[in-house]
Amino acid sequence: MGLKTDTVVEAAGSAAFGQKITAGGAVGAAGGWFFSSEFAAVAGLVIAVVGLLINWHYRRVEAGFKREENARQQREHEARMRKLQGECHE
């Protein structure tokens, strides 16, 4: 007793239809989450964290530039003081 060809074709068609329904459900669930307020909250949190990290990075860079500028100004000041002290002693 073998399976009828019509039964096999019907089962294969039902399986393919089931896969399409499953994929459609997954897309629908993803779309529902995408448009829900939870997505907006998560997206806002991610954007806030990325902004915080960018701000932190550039503040560190700015602080480095200020340290270098202060050190340069200090060296120039010390050089001027040595020059002035040398002129006063002559």
mmCIF file of C-alpha atoms in Angstrom:
data_model
loop_
_atom_site.group_PDB
_atom_site.id
_atom_site.type_symbol
_atom_site.label_atom_id
_atom_site.label_comp_id
_atom_site.label_asym_id
_atom_site.label_seq_id
_atom_site.Cartn_x
_atom_site.Cartn_y
_atom_site.Cartn_z
ATOM 1 C CA MET A 1 0.000 0.000 0.000
ATOM 2 C CA GLY A 2 1.767 3.108 -1.171
ATOM 3 C CA LEU A 3 0.838 6.694 -0.818
ATOM 4 C CA LYS A 4 -1.185 8.200 -3.570
ATOM 5 C CA THR A 5 0.534 10.866 -5.631
ATOM 6 C CA ASP A 6 -2.252 13.321 -4.874
ATOM 7 C CA THR A 7 -1.690 12.863 -1.115
ATOM 8 C CA VAL A 8 2.057 13.509 -1.409
ATOM 9 C CA VAL A 9 1.532 16.613 -3.544
ATOM 10 C CA GLU A 10 -1.117 17.855 -1.136
ATOM 11 C CA ALA A 11 1.205 17.304 1.850
ATOM 12 C CA ALA A 12 4.084 19.101 0.119
ATOM 13 C CA GLY A 13 1.808 21.988 -0.793
ATOM 14 C CA SER A 14 0.542 22.193 2.780
ATOM 15 C CA ALA A 15 4.116 22.190 4.119
ATOM 16 C CA ALA A 16 5.119 25.026 1.760
ATOM 17 C CA PHE A 17 1.994 26.936 2.737
ATOM 18 C CA GLY A 18 2.854 26.367 6.418
ATOM 19 C CA GLN A 19 6.337 27.749 5.884
ATOM 20 C CA LYS A 20 4.907 30.858 4.243
ATOM 21 C CA ILE A 21 2.475 31.351 7.108
ATOM 22 C CA THR A 22 5.321 30.955 9.620
ATOM 23 C CA ALA A 23 7.495 33.477 7.770
ATOM 24 C CA GLY A 24 4.569 35.866 7.500
ATOM 25 C CA GLY A 25 3.938 35.533 11.232
ATOM 26 C CA ALA A 26 7.588 36.247 11.979
ATOM 27 C CA VAL A 27 7.555 39.333 9.752
ATOM 28 C CA GLY A 28 4.306 40.452 11.358
ATOM 29 C CA ALA A 29 5.744 40.000 14.852
ATOM 30 C CA ALA A 30 8.905 41.909 13.923
ATOM 31 C CA GLY A 31 6.837 44.686 12.361
ATOM 32 C CA GLY A 32 4.610 44.842 15.419
ATOM 33 C CA TRP A 33 7.625 45.146 17.708
ATOM 34 C CA PHE A 34 9.195 47.697 15.378
ATOM 35 C CA PHE A 35 6.172 49.959 15.590
ATOM 36 C CA SER A 36 5.545 49.429 19.284
ATOM 37 C CA SER A 37 6.562 51.767 22.071
ATOM 38 C CA GLU A 38 9.091 49.191 23.314
ATOM 39 C CA PHE A 39 11.031 49.646 20.097
ATOM 40 C CA ALA A 40 10.995 53.400 20.522
ATOM 41 C CA ALA A 41 12.265 53.033 24.082
ATOM 42 C CA VAL A 42 15.065 50.669 23.059
ATOM 43 C CA ALA A 43 16.012 52.830 20.067
ATOM 44 C CA GLY A 44 16.056 55.939 22.273
ATOM 45 C CA LEU A 45 18.248 54.178 24.813
ATOM 46 C CA VAL A 46 20.691 53.028 22.132
ATOM 47 C CA ILE A 47 20.871 56.532 20.636
ATOM 48 C CA ALA A 48 21.431 58.026 24.089
ATOM 49 C CA VAL A 49 24.270 55.595 24.870
ATOM 50 C CA VAL A 50 25.926 56.226 21.502
ATOM 51 C CA GLY A 51 25.651 59.982 22.080
ATOM 52 C CA LEU A 52 27.151 59.596 25.540
ATOM 53 C CA LEU A 53 30.099 57.611 24.182
ATOM 54 C CA ILE A 54 30.745 60.132 21.402
ATOM 55 C CA ASN A 55 30.559 63.013 23.882
ATOM 56 C CA TRP A 56 32.919 61.220 26.289
ATOM 57 C CA HIS A 57 35.439 60.568 23.491
ATOM 58 C CA TYR A 58 35.555 64.157 22.283
ATOM 59 C CA ARG A 59 35.738 65.515 25.835
ATOM 60 C CA ARG A 60 38.843 63.342 26.361
ATOM 61 C CA VAL A 61 40.348 64.642 23.112
ATOM 62 C CA GLU A 62 39.582 68.236 24.133
ATOM 63 C CA ALA A 63 41.124 67.682 27.572
ATOM 64 C CA GLY A 64 44.277 66.328 25.911
ATOM 65 C CA PHE A 65 44.548 69.423 23.728
ATOM 66 C CA LYS A 66 44.107 71.675 26.754
ATOM 67 C CA ARG A 67 46.824 69.801 28.677
ATOM 68 C CA GLU A 68 49.207 70.212 25.742
ATOM 69 C CA GLU A 69 48.363 73.921 25.427
ATOM 70 C CA ASN A 70 48.863 74.487 29.160
ATOM 71 C CA ALA A 71 52.207 72.680 29.078
ATOM 72 C CA ARG A 72 53.318 74.792 26.079
ATOM 73 C CA GLN A 73 52.272 78.005 27.804
ATOM 74 C CA GLN A 74 54.110 76.935 30.962
ATOM 75 C CA ARG A 75 57.322 76.277 28.981
ATOM 76 C CA GLU A 76 57.024 79.675 27.270
ATOM 77 C CA HIS A 77 56.471 81.401 30.617
ATOM 78 C CA GLU A 78 59.495 79.706 32.161
ATOM 79 C CA ALA A 79 61.633 80.685 29.139
ATOM 80 C CA ARG A 80 60.511 84.340 29.416
ATOM 81 C CA MET A 81 61.251 84.331 33.160
ATOM 82 C CA ARG A 82 64.750 82.946 32.565
ATOM 83 C CA LYS A 83 65.355 85.592 29.904
ATOM 84 C CA LEU A 84 64.103 88.385 32.177
ATOM 85 C CA GLN A 85 66.195 87.145 35.110
ATOM 86 C CA GLY A 86 69.247 87.036 32.861
ATOM 87 C CA GLU A 87 68.650 90.629 31.708
ATOM 88 C CA CYS A 88 68.203 91.843 35.280
ATOM 89 C CA HIS A 89 71.487 90.293 36.419
ATOM 90 C CA GLU A 90 73.611 91.800 33.687
#
